[in-house]
PDB file of C-alpha atoms and ligand atoms in Angstrom:
ATOM      1  CA  MET A 107      -6.801  19.211 -16.769  1.00 85.00           C
ATOM      2  CA  ARG A 108      -3.585  17.694 -15.436  1.00 97.00           C
ATOM      3  CA  LYS A 109      -0.797  16.867 -17.834  1.00 98.00           C
ATOM      4  CA  ASN A 110       0.707  13.372 -18.410  1.00 98.00           C
ATOM      5  CA  ILE A 111       4.505  13.627 -17.967  1.00 98.00           C
ATOM      6  CA  VAL A 112       7.375  11.205 -18.359  1.00 98.00           C
ATOM      7  CA  ALA A 113      10.526  12.506 -16.704  1.00 99.00           C
ATOM      8  CA  GLY A 114      13.922  10.957 -16.665  1.00 98.00           C
ATOM      9  CA  ASN A 115      16.091  11.089 -13.553  1.00 98.00           C
ATOM     10  CA  TRP A 116      19.614  10.343 -14.608  1.00 98.00           C
ATOM     11  CA  LYS A 117      20.934  10.424 -10.984  1.00 98.00           C
ATOM     12  CA  MET A 118      24.736  10.317 -10.800  1.00 98.00           C
ATOM     13  CA  ASN A 119      25.295   8.803 -14.229  1.00 98.00           C
ATOM     14  CA  THR A 120      26.956   9.772 -17.528  1.00 98.00           C
ATOM     15  CA  THR A 121      29.969  12.032 -18.109  1.00 98.00           C
ATOM     16  CA  LEU A 122      29.171  15.337 -19.771  1.00 98.00           C
ATOM     17  CA  GLN A 123      30.001  13.903 -23.155  1.00 98.00           C
ATOM     18  CA  GLU A 124      27.864  10.808 -22.644  1.00 98.00           C
ATOM     19  CA  GLY A 125      25.074  12.931 -21.276  1.00 98.00           C
ATOM     20  CA  VAL A 126      25.030  15.319 -24.166  1.00 98.00           C
ATOM     21  CA  LYS A 127      24.955  12.295 -26.557  1.00 98.00           C
ATOM     22  CA  LEU A 128      22.010  10.785 -24.596  1.00 99.00           C
ATOM     23  CA  ALA A 129      20.157  14.066 -24.649  1.00 98.00           C
ATOM     24  CA  GLU A 130      20.794  14.524 -28.446  1.00 98.00           C
ATOM     25  CA  GLU A 131      19.380  10.988 -28.966  1.00 98.00           C
ATOM     26  CA  VAL A 132      16.205  11.615 -26.947  1.00 98.00           C
ATOM     27  CA  ASN A 133      15.802  15.017 -28.719  1.00 98.00           C
ATOM     28  CA  GLU A 134      16.293  13.349 -32.145  1.00 98.00           C
ATOM     29  CA  ALA A 135      13.700  10.630 -31.312  1.00 97.00           C
ATOM     30  CA  LEU A 136      11.204  13.301 -30.270  1.00 98.00           C
ATOM     31  CA  LYS A 137      11.455  15.053 -33.613  1.00 96.00           C
ATOM     32  CA  ASN A 138       9.539  12.370 -35.346  1.00 83.00           C
ATOM     33  CA  VAL A 139       6.693  11.868 -32.901  1.00 92.00           C
ATOM     34  CA  THR A 140       4.003  13.757 -30.997  1.00 94.00           C
ATOM     35  CA  PRO A 141       3.913  12.100 -27.631  1.00 97.00           C
ATOM     36  CA  LYS A 142       0.787  12.185 -25.584  1.00 97.00           C
ATOM     37  CA  CYS A 143       2.770  13.411 -22.678  1.00 98.00           C
ATOM     38  CA  ASP A 144       5.233  16.158 -21.772  1.00 98.00           C
ATOM     39  CA  VAL A 145       8.829  14.713 -21.715  1.00 98.00           C
ATOM     40  CA  VAL A 146      11.509  15.973 -19.291  1.00 99.00           C
ATOM     41  CA  ILE A 147      15.067  14.906 -18.568  1.00 99.00           C
ATOM     42  CA  CYS A 148      16.548  15.706 -15.159  1.00 99.00           C
ATOM     43  CA  VAL A 149      20.318  15.608 -15.332  1.00 99.00           C
ATOM     44  CA  PRO A 150      23.508  16.326 -13.314  1.00 99.00           C
ATOM     45  CA  PHE A 151      24.227  20.008 -12.596  1.00 98.00           C
ATOM     46  CA  THR A 152      27.403  19.835 -14.633  1.00 98.00           C
ATOM     47  CA  HIS A 153      25.361  18.882 -17.818  1.00 99.00           C
ATOM     48  CA  LEU A 154      22.544  21.379 -17.594  1.00 99.00           C
ATOM     49  CA  ALA A 155      23.883  24.336 -19.514  1.00 98.00           C
ATOM     50  CA  THR A 156      25.390  22.287 -22.348  1.00 98.00           C
ATOM     51  CA  ILE A 157      22.390  20.088 -22.720  1.00 98.00           C
ATOM     52  CA  ASN A 158      20.052  23.170 -22.801  1.00 98.00           C
ATOM     53  CA  GLY A 159      21.895  24.190 -25.875  1.00 98.00           C
ATOM     54  CA  VAL A 160      21.419  21.002 -27.796  1.00 98.00           C
ATOM     55  CA  ILE A 161      17.668  20.160 -27.107  1.00 98.00           C
ATOM     56  CA  ASP A 162      14.494  21.639 -28.461  1.00 98.00           C
ATOM     57  CA  SER A 163      12.903  23.056 -25.286  1.00 97.00           C
ATOM     58  CA  ALA A 164       9.485  23.020 -27.018  1.00 96.00           C
ATOM     59  CA  LYS A 165       9.615  19.245 -27.058  1.00 97.00           C
ATOM     60  CA  LEU A 166      11.914  18.244 -24.250  1.00 98.00           C
ATOM     61  CA  GLY A 167      11.969  19.874 -20.828  1.00 98.00           C
ATOM     62  CA  LEU A 168      15.150  20.146 -18.715  1.00 99.00           C
ATOM     63  CA  GLY A 169      15.555  19.824 -15.015  1.00 99.00           C
ATOM     64  CA  ALA A 170      18.040  19.457 -12.211  1.00 99.00           C
ATOM     65  CA  GLU A 171      18.059  16.568  -9.639  1.00 98.00           C
ATOM     66  CA  ASN A 172      18.239  18.858  -6.574  1.00 98.00           C
ATOM     67  CA  CYS A 173      19.009  22.459  -5.544  1.00 98.00           C
ATOM     68  CA  ALA A 174      20.391  24.043  -2.415  1.00 98.00           C
ATOM     69  CA  ASP A 175      18.252  25.227   0.571  1.00 98.00           C
ATOM     70  CA  HIS A 176      19.878  28.685   0.467  1.00 98.00           C
ATOM     71  CA  LEU A 177      19.826  31.398  -2.096  1.00 98.00           C
ATOM     72  CA  SER A 178      23.519  32.177  -2.307  1.00 98.00           C
ATOM     73  CA  GLY A 179      26.552  32.572  -0.108  1.00 98.00           C
ATOM     74  CA  ALA A 180      29.182  30.510   1.698  1.00 98.00           C
ATOM     75  CA  TYR A 181      27.837  27.015   1.041  1.00 98.00           C
ATOM     76  CA  THR A 182      30.760  25.325  -0.650  1.00 98.00           C
ATOM     77  CA  GLY A 183      29.784  22.752  -3.222  1.00 98.00           C
ATOM     78  CA  GLU A 184      26.064  23.737  -3.353  1.00 98.00           C
ATOM     79  CA  VAL A 185      24.030  24.747  -6.344  1.00 98.00           C
ATOM     80  CA  SER A 186      21.259  27.274  -5.888  1.00 98.00           C
ATOM     81  CA  ALA A 187      17.856  27.484  -7.558  1.00 98.00           C
ATOM     82  CA  PRO A 188      18.787  30.700  -9.297  1.00 98.00           C
ATOM     83  CA  MET A 189      21.943  28.985 -10.635  1.00 98.00           C
ATOM     84  CA  VAL A 190      19.850  26.029 -11.931  1.00 99.00           C
ATOM     85  CA  ALA A 191      17.388  28.492 -13.529  1.00 98.00           C
ATOM     86  CA  SER A 192      20.277  30.395 -15.169  1.00 98.00           C
ATOM     87  CA  THR A 193      21.219  27.303 -17.192  1.00 98.00           C
ATOM     88  CA  GLY A 194      17.853  27.303 -18.928  1.00 98.00           C
ATOM     89  CA  ALA A 195      16.455  24.450 -16.848  1.00 98.00           C
ATOM     90  CA  THR A 196      12.911  24.782 -15.733  1.00 98.00           C
ATOM     91  CA  TYR A 197      12.408  21.744 -13.505  1.00 99.00           C
ATOM     92  CA  VAL A 198      14.062  20.415 -10.360  1.00 99.00           C
ATOM     93  CA  ILE A 199      13.633  17.132  -8.528  1.00 99.00           C
ATOM     94  CA  LEU A 200      13.197  17.726  -4.798  1.00 98.00           C
ATOM     95  CA  GLY A 201      12.951  15.229  -1.979  1.00 98.00           C
ATOM     96  CA  HIS A 202      14.115  12.173  -3.850  1.00 98.00           C
ATOM     97  CA  SER A 203      14.413   9.300  -1.408  1.00 98.00           C
ATOM     98  CA  GLU A 204      18.145   9.053  -2.122  1.00 98.00           C
ATOM     99  CA  ARG A 205      18.451  12.548  -0.959  1.00 98.00           C
ATOM    100  CA  ARG A 206      16.437  11.941   2.107  1.00 97.00           C
ATOM    101  CA  GLN A 207      18.259   8.717   2.921  1.00 96.00           C
ATOM    102  CA  TYR A 208      21.885   9.497   2.092  1.00 97.00           C
ATOM    103  CA  TYR A 209      22.056  13.241   2.598  1.00 97.00           C
ATOM    104  CA  GLY A 210      19.703  13.733   5.502  1.00 97.00           C
ATOM    105  CA  GLU A 211      17.161  15.833   3.821  1.00 98.00           C
ATOM    106  CA  THR A 212      14.244  16.544   6.080  1.00 98.00           C
ATOM    107  CA  SER A 213      10.856  17.949   5.441  1.00 98.00           C
ATOM    108  CA  GLU A 214      12.113  21.294   6.916  1.00 98.00           C
ATOM    109  CA  THR A 215      14.877  21.437   4.362  1.00 98.00           C
ATOM    110  CA  LEU A 216      12.543  20.462   1.599  1.00 98.00           C
ATOM    111  CA  LYS A 217      10.022  23.183   2.536  1.00 98.00           C
ATOM    112  CA  THR A 218      12.779  25.809   1.962  1.00 98.00           C
ATOM    113  CA  LYS A 219      13.899  24.157  -1.327  1.00 98.00           C
ATOM    114  CA  VAL A 220      10.403  24.147  -2.617  1.00 98.00           C
ATOM    115  CA  ARG A 221      10.007  27.891  -1.813  1.00 98.00           C
ATOM    116  CA  LEU A 222      13.364  28.757  -3.515  1.00 98.00           C
ATOM    117  CA  ALA A 223      12.514  26.621  -6.575  1.00 98.00           C
ATOM    118  CA  LEU A 224       9.150  28.301  -6.960  1.00 98.00           C
ATOM    119  CA  ASP A 225      10.585  31.802  -6.428  1.00 98.00           C
ATOM    120  CA  ASN A 226      12.961  31.105  -9.270  1.00 98.00           C
ATOM    121  CA  LYS A 227      10.300  29.751 -11.593  1.00 98.00           C
ATOM    122  CA  LEU A 228      11.442  26.171 -11.351  1.00 98.00           C
ATOM    123  CA  THR A 229       8.796  23.518 -11.339  1.00 98.00           C
ATOM    124  CA  PRO A 230       9.469  21.175  -8.423  1.00 99.00           C
ATOM    125  CA  ILE A 231       9.051  17.410  -9.049  1.00 99.00           C
ATOM    126  CA  PHE A 232       8.519  16.606  -5.417  1.00 99.00           C
ATOM    127  CA  CYS A 233       9.138  12.920  -4.476  1.00 98.00           C
ATOM    128  CA  ILE A 234       7.360  10.971  -1.709  1.00 98.00           C
ATOM    129  CA  GLY A 235       7.230   7.333  -0.855  1.00 98.00           C
ATOM    130  CA  GLU A 236       7.674   4.667   1.909  1.00 97.00           C
ATOM    131  CA  VAL A 237      10.320   2.231   2.673  1.00 96.00           C
ATOM    132  CA  LEU A 238       9.718  -1.519   2.631  1.00 94.00           C
ATOM    133  CA  GLU A 239       9.272  -1.800   6.401  1.00 94.00           C
ATOM    134  CA  GLN A 240       6.538   0.941   6.405  1.00 96.00           C
ATOM    135  CA  ARG A 241       4.727  -0.869   3.509  1.00 95.00           C
ATOM    136  CA  GLU A 242       4.930  -4.178   5.408  1.00 92.00           C
ATOM    137  CA  ASN A 243       3.838  -2.701   8.702  1.00 95.00           C
ATOM    138  CA  GLY A 244       0.918  -0.867   7.062  1.00 95.00           C
ATOM    139  CA  THR A 245       2.003   2.727   7.779  1.00 97.00           C
ATOM    140  CA  HIS A 246       2.676   3.644   4.089  1.00 98.00           C
ATOM    141  CA  PHE A 247      -0.382   5.837   3.755  1.00 98.00           C
ATOM    142  CA  ASP A 248       0.488   7.696   6.988  1.00 98.00           C
ATOM    143  CA  VAL A 249       4.087   8.131   5.877  1.00 98.00           C
ATOM    144  CA  VAL A 250       3.273   9.490   2.499  1.00 98.00           C
ATOM    145  CA  LYS A 251       0.615  11.862   3.964  1.00 98.00           C
ATOM    146  CA  ALA A 252       3.068  13.194   6.557  1.00 98.00           C
ATOM    147  CA  GLN A 253       5.733  13.853   3.812  1.00 98.00           C
ATOM    148  CA  ILE A 254       3.176  15.837   1.891  1.00 98.00           C
ATOM    149  CA  GLU A 255       1.819  17.660   5.003  1.00 98.00           C
ATOM    150  CA  GLU A 256       5.186  18.521   6.428  1.00 98.00           C
ATOM    151  CA  ALA A 257       6.873  19.984   3.324  1.00 98.00           C
ATOM    152  CA  LEU A 258       3.938  21.280   1.273  1.00 98.00           C
ATOM    153  CA  PHE A 259       0.981  22.263   3.371  1.00 98.00           C
ATOM    154  CA  ASP A 260       2.342  25.739   4.062  1.00 98.00           C
ATOM    155  CA  LEU A 261       2.016  26.571   0.485  1.00 98.00           C
ATOM    156  CA  SER A 262      -0.968  28.558  -1.018  1.00 98.00           C
ATOM    157  CA  ALA A 263      -3.265  26.571  -3.218  1.00 98.00           C
ATOM    158  CA  GLU A 264      -1.937  28.644  -6.119  1.00 98.00           C
ATOM    159  CA  ASP A 265       1.711  27.626  -5.321  1.00 98.00           C
ATOM    160  CA  PHE A 266       0.794  23.943  -4.668  1.00 98.00           C
ATOM    161  CA  GLY A 267      -0.797  23.961  -8.119  1.00 98.00           C
ATOM    162  CA  LYS A 268       2.618  24.548  -9.700  1.00 98.00           C
ATOM    163  CA  LEU A 269       4.138  21.268  -8.292  1.00 98.00           C
ATOM    164  CA  ILE A 270       4.407  17.939  -9.869  1.00 98.00           C
ATOM    165  CA  LEU A 271       4.302  14.939  -7.360  1.00 98.00           C
ATOM    166  CA  ALA A 272       6.168  11.780  -7.781  1.00 98.00           C
ATOM    167  CA  TYR A 273       5.203   8.693  -5.748  1.00 98.00           C
ATOM    168  CA  GLU A 274       8.221   6.478  -5.498  1.00 98.00           C
ATOM    169  CA  PRO A 275       7.953   3.539  -3.173  1.00 97.00           C
ATOM    170  CA  VAL A 276      11.626   3.210  -2.048  1.00 94.00           C
ATOM    171  CA  TRP A 277      11.429  -0.544  -2.112  1.00 93.00           C
ATOM    172  CA  ALA A 278      10.739  -0.389  -5.866  1.00 92.00           C
ATOM    173  CA  ILE A 279      13.636   2.041  -6.835  1.00 89.00           C
ATOM    174  CA  GLY A 280      16.450   0.354  -8.672  1.00 86.00           C
ATOM    175  CA  THR A 281      15.336  -3.089  -7.350  1.00 87.00           C
ATOM    176  CA  GLY A 282      13.472  -4.285 -10.452  1.00 83.00           C
ATOM    177  CA  LYS A 283      10.520  -4.698  -8.135  1.00 83.00           C
ATOM    178  CA  THR A 284       7.800  -2.468  -9.435  1.00 84.00           C
ATOM    179  CA  ALA A 285       4.614  -1.554  -7.517  1.00 87.00           C
ATOM    180  CA  THR A 286       1.786  -3.274  -9.221  1.00 94.00           C
ATOM    181  CA  ASP A 287      -0.546  -0.899 -11.126  1.00 95.00           C
ATOM    182  CA  ASP A 288      -3.196  -1.527  -8.481  1.00 97.00           C
ATOM    183  CA  GLN A 289      -0.722  -0.600  -5.644  1.00 96.00           C
ATOM    184  CA  ALA A 290       0.270   2.578  -7.607  1.00 97.00           C
ATOM    185  CA  GLU A 291      -3.278   3.508  -8.335  1.00 98.00           C
ATOM    186  CA  GLU A 292      -4.327   3.017  -4.729  1.00 98.00           C
ATOM    187  CA  MET A 293      -1.587   5.263  -3.423  1.00 98.00           C
ATOM    188  CA  HIS A 294      -2.035   7.813  -6.151  1.00 98.00           C
ATOM    189  CA  ALA A 295      -5.760   8.001  -5.396  1.00 98.00           C
ATOM    190  CA  PHE A 296      -4.976   8.515  -1.718  1.00 98.00           C
ATOM    191  CA  ILE A 297      -2.467  11.234  -2.487  1.00 98.00           C
ATOM    192  CA  ARG A 298      -5.081  13.080  -4.612  1.00 98.00           C
ATOM    193  CA  GLY A 299      -7.507  12.800  -1.741  1.00 98.00           C
ATOM    194  CA  VAL A 300      -4.976  14.305   0.693  1.00 98.00           C
ATOM    195  CA  ILE A 301      -4.470  17.185  -1.720  1.00 98.00           C
ATOM    196  CA  ALA A 302      -8.198  17.669  -2.196  1.00 98.00           C
ATOM    197  CA  ASP A 303      -8.907  17.788   1.478  1.00 98.00           C
ATOM    198  CA  LYS A 304      -6.376  20.538   1.944  1.00 98.00           C
ATOM    199  CA  PHE A 305      -6.388  22.548  -1.345  1.00 98.00           C
ATOM    200  CA  GLY A 306      -9.669  21.559  -2.876  1.00 98.00           C
ATOM    201  CA  THR A 307     -10.674  19.227  -5.682  1.00 97.00           C
ATOM    202  CA  GLU A 308      -9.826  21.563  -8.523  1.00 98.00           C
ATOM    203  CA  VAL A 309      -6.152  21.773  -7.369  1.00 98.00           C
ATOM    204  CA  ALA A 310      -6.120  17.959  -6.712  1.00 98.00           C
ATOM    205  CA  ASP A 311      -7.551  17.176 -10.106  1.00 98.00           C
ATOM    206  CA  ASN A 312      -5.029  19.340 -11.835  1.00 98.00           C
ATOM    207  CA  THR A 313      -1.900  17.875 -10.028  1.00 98.00           C
ATOM    208  CA  SER A 314       0.186  15.454 -12.037  1.00 98.00           C
ATOM    209  CA  ILE A 315       1.280  12.592  -9.924  1.00 98.00           C
ATOM    210  CA  LEU A 316       4.015  10.465 -11.375  1.00 98.00           C
ATOM    211  CA  TYR A 317       4.907   6.884 -10.467  1.00 98.00           C
ATOM    212  CA  GLY A 318       8.625   5.984  -9.996  1.00 97.00           C
ATOM    213  CA  GLY A 319      10.316   2.752  -9.247  1.00 96.00           C
ATOM    214  CA  SER A 320      11.579   0.141 -11.829  1.00 94.00           C
ATOM    215  CA  CYS A 321       9.239   1.633 -14.502  1.00 96.00           C
ATOM    216  CA  LYS A 322      10.209   0.343 -17.897  1.00 96.00           C
ATOM    217  CA  PRO A 323       8.673  -0.024 -21.354  1.00 97.00           C
ATOM    218  CA  SER A 324       7.184  -3.370 -20.449  1.00 97.00           C
ATOM    219  CA  ASN A 325       5.176  -2.143 -17.452  1.00 96.00           C
ATOM    220  CA  ALA A 326       4.600   1.518 -18.279  1.00 98.00           C
ATOM    221  CA  ALA A 327       1.402   1.151 -20.339  1.00 98.00           C
ATOM    222  CA  ALA A 328      -0.431  -0.719 -17.523  1.00 97.00           C
ATOM    223  CA  LEU A 329       0.677   1.780 -14.916  1.00 97.00           C
ATOM    224  CA  PHE A 330      -0.217   4.840 -17.068  1.00 98.00           C
ATOM    225  CA  ALA A 331      -3.587   3.371 -17.881  1.00 98.00           C
ATOM    226  CA  LYS A 332      -4.631   3.790 -14.263  1.00 98.00           C
ATOM    227  CA  PRO A 333      -6.782   6.960 -13.787  1.00 98.00           C
ATOM    228  CA  ASN A 334      -4.607   8.496 -11.047  1.00 98.00           C
ATOM    229  CA  VAL A 335      -1.197   7.659 -12.590  1.00 98.00           C
ATOM    230  CA  ASP A 336      -0.251  10.664 -14.712  1.00 98.00           C
ATOM    231  CA  GLY A 337       3.195   9.405 -15.891  1.00 98.00           C
ATOM    232  CA  GLY A 338       6.524   8.304 -14.607  1.00 98.00           C
ATOM    233  CA  LEU A 339       9.758   9.393 -12.977  1.00 98.00           C
ATOM    234  CA  ILE A 340      12.251   7.143 -14.582  1.00 98.00           C
ATOM    235  CA  GLY A 341      15.653   6.207 -13.360  1.00 98.00           C
ATOM    236  CA  GLY A 342      17.593   3.341 -14.857  1.00 97.00           C
ATOM    237  CA  ALA A 343      15.444   3.062 -18.030  1.00 98.00           C
ATOM    238  CA  SER A 344      16.047   6.746 -18.795  1.00 98.00           C
ATOM    239  CA  LEU A 345      19.750   6.169 -19.415  1.00 98.00           C
ATOM    240  CA  ASP A 346      19.010   4.610 -22.741  1.00 98.00           C
ATOM    241  CA  ALA A 347      17.182   6.741 -25.355  1.00 98.00           C
ATOM    242  CA  ALA A 348      15.239   3.704 -26.881  1.00 98.00           C
ATOM    243  CA  SER A 349      13.977   2.471 -23.482  1.00 98.00           C
ATOM    244  CA  PHE A 350      13.031   5.962 -22.357  1.00 98.00           C
ATOM    245  CA  MET A 351      11.168   6.518 -25.617  1.00 98.00           C
ATOM    246  CA  GLY A 352       9.478   3.180 -25.090  1.00 98.00           C
ATOM    247  CA  ILE A 353       8.100   4.520 -21.824  1.00 98.00           C
ATOM    248  CA  VAL A 354       7.168   7.922 -23.428  1.00 98.00           C
ATOM    249  CA  ASN A 355       5.357   6.077 -26.173  1.00 97.00           C
ATOM    250  CA  ALA A 356       3.488   3.880 -23.614  1.00 97.00           C
ATOM    251  CA  PHE A 357       0.915   6.714 -23.417  1.00 94.00           C
TER     252      PHE A 357
HETATM  253  P1  LIG B 662      14.603   3.303 -11.241  1.00 52.44           P
HETATM  254  O1  LIG B 662      13.586   3.596 -12.314  1.00 52.44           O
HETATM  255  O2  LIG B 662      15.945   3.023 -11.547  1.00 52.44           O
HETATM  256  O3  LIG B 662      13.959   2.347 -10.278  1.00 52.44           O
HETATM  257  O4  LIG B 662      14.533   4.651 -10.373  1.00 52.44           O
HETATM  258  C1  LIG B 662      13.436   5.386  -9.997  1.00 52.44           C
HETATM  259  C2  LIG B 662      13.751   6.701  -9.486  1.00 52.44           C
HETATM  260  O5  LIG B 662      14.355   6.760  -8.469  1.00 52.44           O
HETATM  261  C3  LIG B 662      13.552   7.765 -10.280  1.00 52.44           C
HETATM  262  O6  LIG B 662      13.631   9.027  -9.559  1.00 52.44           O
END
């Protein structure tokens, strides 16, 4: 059966020292509890190796927020999947709406990144989600389906089964405007149906689909209670250990 997962996405926040302190706080908080979900933090590239040295990997997973669409070579400033893996990280967020929106990431690029991540034994947390205009004009289901089809339908069922998906309606990210639990459930059930049609019900049933967008301790329990919501990808609220743990403990 699929796992429940709460993953933090720190985005471009914290210096190395602040990040290590935050990771230590989350790690410490996890010592005393047995959460009903896997817990992961996805952190800036610069923090990965150091944070890997201060957390208990049996209780707290570590991931990057992106990786390059090339394996190695003359790509100044990029960080490859093997480089991420060499820090000890085992997850990588791919296709976040901020990457799509501000850095021009397309489904073609993402297809390559997913392949490179899987080849390097990184678990992609693959993000999909519509913008407000698409929600308002009723194309949100088509948009999300196309994002999945274009980047992920070339995978084998076995490889698809290694992914985590994150539905993040762009209008809910960092806006304080959360999708209602019914809106999240409706889309998550739709996504699971898209997966089932292509890869079969077993793969669909085993795929964790996280919700992201202004998720916080006060709304997490209601979201996570929905049958197709398998956890959260948490931005702002993951930058404070107590609020992140409040979401972890919502399961
Ligand atoms: P917020 O939780 O800050 O809305 O961000 C969500 C997100 O983008 C996680 O990837």
